[in-house]
Structures are given as C-alpha cells and as structure tokens.
mmCIF file with all atom_site columns, C-alpha atoms in Angstrom:
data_model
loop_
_atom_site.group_PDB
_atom_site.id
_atom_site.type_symbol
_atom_site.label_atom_id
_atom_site.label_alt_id
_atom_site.label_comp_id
_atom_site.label_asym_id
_atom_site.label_entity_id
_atom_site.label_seq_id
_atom_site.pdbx_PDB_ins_code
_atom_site.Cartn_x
_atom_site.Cartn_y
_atom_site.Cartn_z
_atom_site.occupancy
_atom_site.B_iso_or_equiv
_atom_site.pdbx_formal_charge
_atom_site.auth_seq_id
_atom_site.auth_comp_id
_atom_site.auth_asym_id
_atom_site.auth_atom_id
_atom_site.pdbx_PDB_model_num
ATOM 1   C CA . UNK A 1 1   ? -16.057 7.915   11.967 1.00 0.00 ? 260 UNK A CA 1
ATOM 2   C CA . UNK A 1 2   ? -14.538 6.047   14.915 1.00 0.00 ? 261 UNK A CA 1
ATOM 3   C CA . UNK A 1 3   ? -14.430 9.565   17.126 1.00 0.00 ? 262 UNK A CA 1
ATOM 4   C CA . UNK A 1 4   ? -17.847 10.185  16.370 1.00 0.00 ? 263 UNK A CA 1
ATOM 5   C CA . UNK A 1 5   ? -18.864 9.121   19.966 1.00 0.00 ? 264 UNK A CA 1
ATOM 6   C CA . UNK A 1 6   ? -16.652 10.495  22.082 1.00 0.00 ? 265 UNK A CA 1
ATOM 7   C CA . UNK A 1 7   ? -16.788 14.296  23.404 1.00 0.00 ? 266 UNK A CA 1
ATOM 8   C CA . UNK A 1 8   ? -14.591 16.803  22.174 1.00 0.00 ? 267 UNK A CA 1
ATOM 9   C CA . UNK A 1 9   ? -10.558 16.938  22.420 1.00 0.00 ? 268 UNK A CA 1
ATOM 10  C CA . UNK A 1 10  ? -9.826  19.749  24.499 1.00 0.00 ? 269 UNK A CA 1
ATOM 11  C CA . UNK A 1 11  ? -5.737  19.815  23.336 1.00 0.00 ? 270 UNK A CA 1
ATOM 12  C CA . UNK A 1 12  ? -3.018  17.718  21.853 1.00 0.00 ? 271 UNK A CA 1
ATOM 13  C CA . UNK A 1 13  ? -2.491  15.419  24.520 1.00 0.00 ? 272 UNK A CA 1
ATOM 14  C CA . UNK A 1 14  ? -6.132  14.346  24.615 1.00 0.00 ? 273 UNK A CA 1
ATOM 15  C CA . UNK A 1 15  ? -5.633  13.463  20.949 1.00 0.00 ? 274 UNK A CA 1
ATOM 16  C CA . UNK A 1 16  ? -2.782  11.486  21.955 1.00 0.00 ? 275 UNK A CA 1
ATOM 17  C CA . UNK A 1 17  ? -4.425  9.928   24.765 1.00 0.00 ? 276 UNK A CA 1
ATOM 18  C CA . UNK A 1 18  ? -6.893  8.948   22.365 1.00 0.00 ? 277 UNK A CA 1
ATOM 19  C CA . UNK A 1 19  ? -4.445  7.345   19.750 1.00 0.00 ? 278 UNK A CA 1
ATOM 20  C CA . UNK A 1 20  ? -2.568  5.154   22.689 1.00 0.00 ? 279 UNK A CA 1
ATOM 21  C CA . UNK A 1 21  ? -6.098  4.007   24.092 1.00 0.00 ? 280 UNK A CA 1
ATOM 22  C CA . UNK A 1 22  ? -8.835  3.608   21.400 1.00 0.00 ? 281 UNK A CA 1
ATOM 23  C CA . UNK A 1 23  ? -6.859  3.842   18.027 1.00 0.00 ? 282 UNK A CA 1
ATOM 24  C CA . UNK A 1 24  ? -3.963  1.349   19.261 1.00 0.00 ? 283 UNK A CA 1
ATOM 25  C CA . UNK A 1 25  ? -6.554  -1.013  20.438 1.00 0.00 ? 284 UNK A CA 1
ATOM 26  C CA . UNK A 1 26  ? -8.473  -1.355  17.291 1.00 0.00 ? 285 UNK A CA 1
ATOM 27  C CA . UNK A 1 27  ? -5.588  -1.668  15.305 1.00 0.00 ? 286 UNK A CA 1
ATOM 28  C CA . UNK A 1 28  ? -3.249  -4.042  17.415 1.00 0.00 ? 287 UNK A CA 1
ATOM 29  C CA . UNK A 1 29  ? -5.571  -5.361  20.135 1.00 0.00 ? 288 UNK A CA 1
ATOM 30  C CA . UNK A 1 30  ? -3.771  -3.776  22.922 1.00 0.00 ? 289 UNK A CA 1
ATOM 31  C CA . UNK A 1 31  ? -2.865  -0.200  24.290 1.00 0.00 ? 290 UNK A CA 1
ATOM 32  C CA . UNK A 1 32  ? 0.066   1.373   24.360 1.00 0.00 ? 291 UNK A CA 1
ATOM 33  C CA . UNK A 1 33  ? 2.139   0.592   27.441 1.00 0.00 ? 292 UNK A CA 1
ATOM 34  C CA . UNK A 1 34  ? 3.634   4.032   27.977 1.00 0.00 ? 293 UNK A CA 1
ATOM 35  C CA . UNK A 1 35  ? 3.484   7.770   26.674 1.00 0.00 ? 294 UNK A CA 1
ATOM 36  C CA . UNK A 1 36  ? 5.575   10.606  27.505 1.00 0.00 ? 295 UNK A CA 1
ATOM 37  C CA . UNK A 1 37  ? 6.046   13.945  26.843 1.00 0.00 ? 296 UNK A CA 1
ATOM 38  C CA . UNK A 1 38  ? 7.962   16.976  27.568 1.00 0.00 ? 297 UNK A CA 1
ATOM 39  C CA . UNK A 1 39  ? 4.979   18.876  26.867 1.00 0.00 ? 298 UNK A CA 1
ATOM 40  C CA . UNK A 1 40  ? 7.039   21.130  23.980 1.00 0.00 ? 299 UNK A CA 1
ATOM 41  C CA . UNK A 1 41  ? 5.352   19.211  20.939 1.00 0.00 ? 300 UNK A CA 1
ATOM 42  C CA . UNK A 1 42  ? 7.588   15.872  21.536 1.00 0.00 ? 301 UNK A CA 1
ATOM 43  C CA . UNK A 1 43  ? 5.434   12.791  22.626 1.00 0.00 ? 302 UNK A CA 1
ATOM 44  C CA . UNK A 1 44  ? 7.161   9.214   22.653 1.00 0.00 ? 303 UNK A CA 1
ATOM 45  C CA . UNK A 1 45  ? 5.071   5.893   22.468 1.00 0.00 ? 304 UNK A CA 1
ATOM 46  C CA . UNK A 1 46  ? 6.063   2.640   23.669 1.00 0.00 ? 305 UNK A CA 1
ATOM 47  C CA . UNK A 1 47  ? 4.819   -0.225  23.311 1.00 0.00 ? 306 UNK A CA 1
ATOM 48  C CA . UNK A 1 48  ? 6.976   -3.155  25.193 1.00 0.00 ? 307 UNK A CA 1
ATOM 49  C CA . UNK A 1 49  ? 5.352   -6.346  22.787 1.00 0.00 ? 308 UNK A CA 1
ATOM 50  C CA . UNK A 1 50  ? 4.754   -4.758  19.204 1.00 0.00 ? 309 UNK A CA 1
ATOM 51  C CA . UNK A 1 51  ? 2.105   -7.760  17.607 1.00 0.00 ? 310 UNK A CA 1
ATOM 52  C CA . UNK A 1 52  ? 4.522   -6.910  14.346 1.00 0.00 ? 311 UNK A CA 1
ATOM 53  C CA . UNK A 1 53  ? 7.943   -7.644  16.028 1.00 0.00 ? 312 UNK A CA 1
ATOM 54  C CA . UNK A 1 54  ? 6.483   -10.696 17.891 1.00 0.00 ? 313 UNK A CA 1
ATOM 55  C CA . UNK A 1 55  ? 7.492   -13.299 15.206 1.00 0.00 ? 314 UNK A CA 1
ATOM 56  C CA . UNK A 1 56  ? 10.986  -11.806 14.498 1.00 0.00 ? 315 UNK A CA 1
ATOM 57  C CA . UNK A 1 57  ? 11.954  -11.508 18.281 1.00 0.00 ? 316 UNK A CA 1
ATOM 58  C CA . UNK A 1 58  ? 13.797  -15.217 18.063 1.00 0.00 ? 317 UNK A CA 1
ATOM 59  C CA . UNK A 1 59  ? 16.626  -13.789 17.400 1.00 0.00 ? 318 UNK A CA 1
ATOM 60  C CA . UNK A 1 60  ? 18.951  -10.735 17.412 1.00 0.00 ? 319 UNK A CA 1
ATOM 61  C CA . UNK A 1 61  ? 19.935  -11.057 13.868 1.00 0.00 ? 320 UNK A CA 1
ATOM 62  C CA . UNK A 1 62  ? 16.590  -9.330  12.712 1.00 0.00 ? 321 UNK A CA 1
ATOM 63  C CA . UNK A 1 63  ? 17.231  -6.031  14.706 1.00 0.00 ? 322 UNK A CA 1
ATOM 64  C CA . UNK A 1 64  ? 18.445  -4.315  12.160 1.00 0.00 ? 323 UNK A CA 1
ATOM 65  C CA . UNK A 1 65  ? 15.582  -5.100  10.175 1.00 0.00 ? 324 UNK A CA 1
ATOM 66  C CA . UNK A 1 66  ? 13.256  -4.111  12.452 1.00 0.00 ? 325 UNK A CA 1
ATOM 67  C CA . UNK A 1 67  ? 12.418  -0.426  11.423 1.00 0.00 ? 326 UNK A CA 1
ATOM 68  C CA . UNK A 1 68  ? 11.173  -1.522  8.122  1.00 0.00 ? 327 UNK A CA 1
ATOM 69  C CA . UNK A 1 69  ? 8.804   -3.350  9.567  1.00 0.00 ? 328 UNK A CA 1
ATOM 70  C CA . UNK A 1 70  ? 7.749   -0.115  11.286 1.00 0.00 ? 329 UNK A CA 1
ATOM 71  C CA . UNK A 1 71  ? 7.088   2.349   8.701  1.00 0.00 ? 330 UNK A CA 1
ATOM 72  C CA . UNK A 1 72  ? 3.851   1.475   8.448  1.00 0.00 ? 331 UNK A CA 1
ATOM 73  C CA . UNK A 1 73  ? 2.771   2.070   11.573 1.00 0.00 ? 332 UNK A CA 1
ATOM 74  C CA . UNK A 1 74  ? 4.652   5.639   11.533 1.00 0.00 ? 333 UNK A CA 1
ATOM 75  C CA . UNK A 1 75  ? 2.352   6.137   9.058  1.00 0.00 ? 334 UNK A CA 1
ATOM 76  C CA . UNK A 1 76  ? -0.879  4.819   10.936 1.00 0.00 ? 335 UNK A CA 1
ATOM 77  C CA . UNK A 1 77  ? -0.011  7.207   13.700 1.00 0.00 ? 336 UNK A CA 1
ATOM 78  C CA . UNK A 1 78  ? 0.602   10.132  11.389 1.00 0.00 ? 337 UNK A CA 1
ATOM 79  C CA . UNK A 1 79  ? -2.312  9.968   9.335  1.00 0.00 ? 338 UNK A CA 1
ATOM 80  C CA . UNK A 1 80  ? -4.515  9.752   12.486 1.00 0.00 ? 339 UNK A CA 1
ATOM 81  C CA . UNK A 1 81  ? -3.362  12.394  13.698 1.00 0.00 ? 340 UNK A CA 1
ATOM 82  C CA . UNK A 1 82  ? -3.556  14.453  10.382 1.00 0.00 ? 341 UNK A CA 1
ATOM 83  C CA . UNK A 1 83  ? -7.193  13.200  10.504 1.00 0.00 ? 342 UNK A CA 1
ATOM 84  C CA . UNK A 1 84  ? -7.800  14.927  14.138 1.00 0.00 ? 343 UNK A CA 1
ATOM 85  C CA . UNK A 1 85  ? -5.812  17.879  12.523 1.00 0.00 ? 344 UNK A CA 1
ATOM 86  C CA . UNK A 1 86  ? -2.493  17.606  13.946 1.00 0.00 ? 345 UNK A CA 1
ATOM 87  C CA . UNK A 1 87  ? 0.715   17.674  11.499 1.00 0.00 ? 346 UNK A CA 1
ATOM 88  C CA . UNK A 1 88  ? 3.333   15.687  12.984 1.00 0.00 ? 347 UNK A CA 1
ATOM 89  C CA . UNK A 1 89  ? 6.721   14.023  12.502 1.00 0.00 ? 348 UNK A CA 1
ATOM 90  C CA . UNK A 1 90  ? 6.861   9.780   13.405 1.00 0.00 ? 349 UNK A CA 1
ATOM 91  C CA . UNK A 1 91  ? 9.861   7.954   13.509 1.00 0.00 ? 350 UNK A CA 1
ATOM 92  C CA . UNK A 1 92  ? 10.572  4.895   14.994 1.00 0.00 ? 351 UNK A CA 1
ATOM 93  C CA . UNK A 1 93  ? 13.179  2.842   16.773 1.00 0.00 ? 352 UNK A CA 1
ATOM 94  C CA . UNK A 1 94  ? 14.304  -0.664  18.203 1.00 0.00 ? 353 UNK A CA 1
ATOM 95  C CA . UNK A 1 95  ? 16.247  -1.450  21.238 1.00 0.00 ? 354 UNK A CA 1
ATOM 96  C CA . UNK A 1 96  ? 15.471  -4.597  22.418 1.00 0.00 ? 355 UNK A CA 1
ATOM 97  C CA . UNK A 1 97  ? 12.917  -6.863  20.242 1.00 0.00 ? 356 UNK A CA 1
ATOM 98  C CA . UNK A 1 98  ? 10.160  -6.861  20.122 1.00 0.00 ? 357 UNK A CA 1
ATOM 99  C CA . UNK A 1 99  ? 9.438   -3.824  22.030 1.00 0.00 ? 358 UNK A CA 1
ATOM 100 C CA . UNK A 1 100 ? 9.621   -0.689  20.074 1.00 0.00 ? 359 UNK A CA 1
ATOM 101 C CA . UNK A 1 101 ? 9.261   3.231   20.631 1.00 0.00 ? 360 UNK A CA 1
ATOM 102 C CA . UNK A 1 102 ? 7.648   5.765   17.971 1.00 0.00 ? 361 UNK A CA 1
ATOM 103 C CA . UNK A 1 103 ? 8.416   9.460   18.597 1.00 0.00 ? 362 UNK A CA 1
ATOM 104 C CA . UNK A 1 104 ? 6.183   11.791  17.694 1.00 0.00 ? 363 UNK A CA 1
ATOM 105 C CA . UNK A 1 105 ? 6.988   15.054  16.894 1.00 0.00 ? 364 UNK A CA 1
ATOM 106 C CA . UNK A 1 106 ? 3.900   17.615  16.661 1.00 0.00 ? 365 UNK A CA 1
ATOM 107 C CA . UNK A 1 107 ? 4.451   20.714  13.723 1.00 0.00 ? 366 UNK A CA 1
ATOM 108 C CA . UNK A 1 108 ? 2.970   23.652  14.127 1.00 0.00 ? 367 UNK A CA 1
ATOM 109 C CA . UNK A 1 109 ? 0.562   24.892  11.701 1.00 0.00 ? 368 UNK A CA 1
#
C-alpha cells in the first residue's frame, strides 16, 4: 500500500533508492546516510546513528551484542524487498556503535 503513489520502479536500484528514502523514514524517522553498490547484485546500507543502537552506544562492552539487535531489521529490509519482488540476502554488521551497515545481497530469480 505505501508504493501505491509513486510511479513505477524502472530497476533494482530504484527499489533500493526507495527502501533508503521512503521505507527507512517511516520506519526509523530518518534516511539512510549512505548506499553503495558495485552494481553486480551487492548493495550496502549505512546508516551512521541506528535509533536501535542509540541506547547501547555507552559503552563498548555491548558490541558484541549488537547484531542481535539487528536481525530484525535484516528482516524489515528483506521482506520489503520480497514485497517489490526482489529475493535477496541481508546481513548485518557493527564497527563502531551505534552506526551499523546491512549488506544486501540481490538473488536472482
């Protein structure tokens, strides 16, 4: 329902485009500060102050923690995109809290 209004995604990265913009800002209030690709099927999101990492940040004993906390959001960004018909991989990964980067990696049907 929420791509009801907007015109029609000519390829993949319009799709993503749409998922850092209008998706990420419903769900977390912000966009995404950075996408990348190597245009093979590989796109990685960043996002440099993750709302869900925010209260954990204090310290560095909760990095290894972290990707728990980020499952669900691989899974936000995968069944999105399963919605607008692409099958993808998402995995996640912390460096540096509470900035976070999910990889996503586009199947082929």
């Amino acid at each position: 329902r929420f791509t009801k209004d907007t015109a029609r995604f000519k390829d993949e990265l319009d799709i993503m485009k749409f998922i850092c913009k209008d998706f990420w800002t419903t769900v977390f209030k912000k966009q995404i500060d950075n996408l990348r690709t190597n245009h093979q099927g590989i796109y990685v999101l960043q996002d440099n102050k993750f709302r869900l990492l925010t209260q954990m940040s204090a310290g560095k004993q909760y990095l290894e923690h972290a990707p728990k906390y980020l499952a669900f959001t691989c899974g936000l960004i995968r069944g999105g995109l399963l919605n607008l018909g692409i099958k993808s991989i998402v995995t996640a990964e912390v460096s540096s809290m509470p900035a976070c980067k999910f990889q996503v990696m586009i199947q082929k049907m």
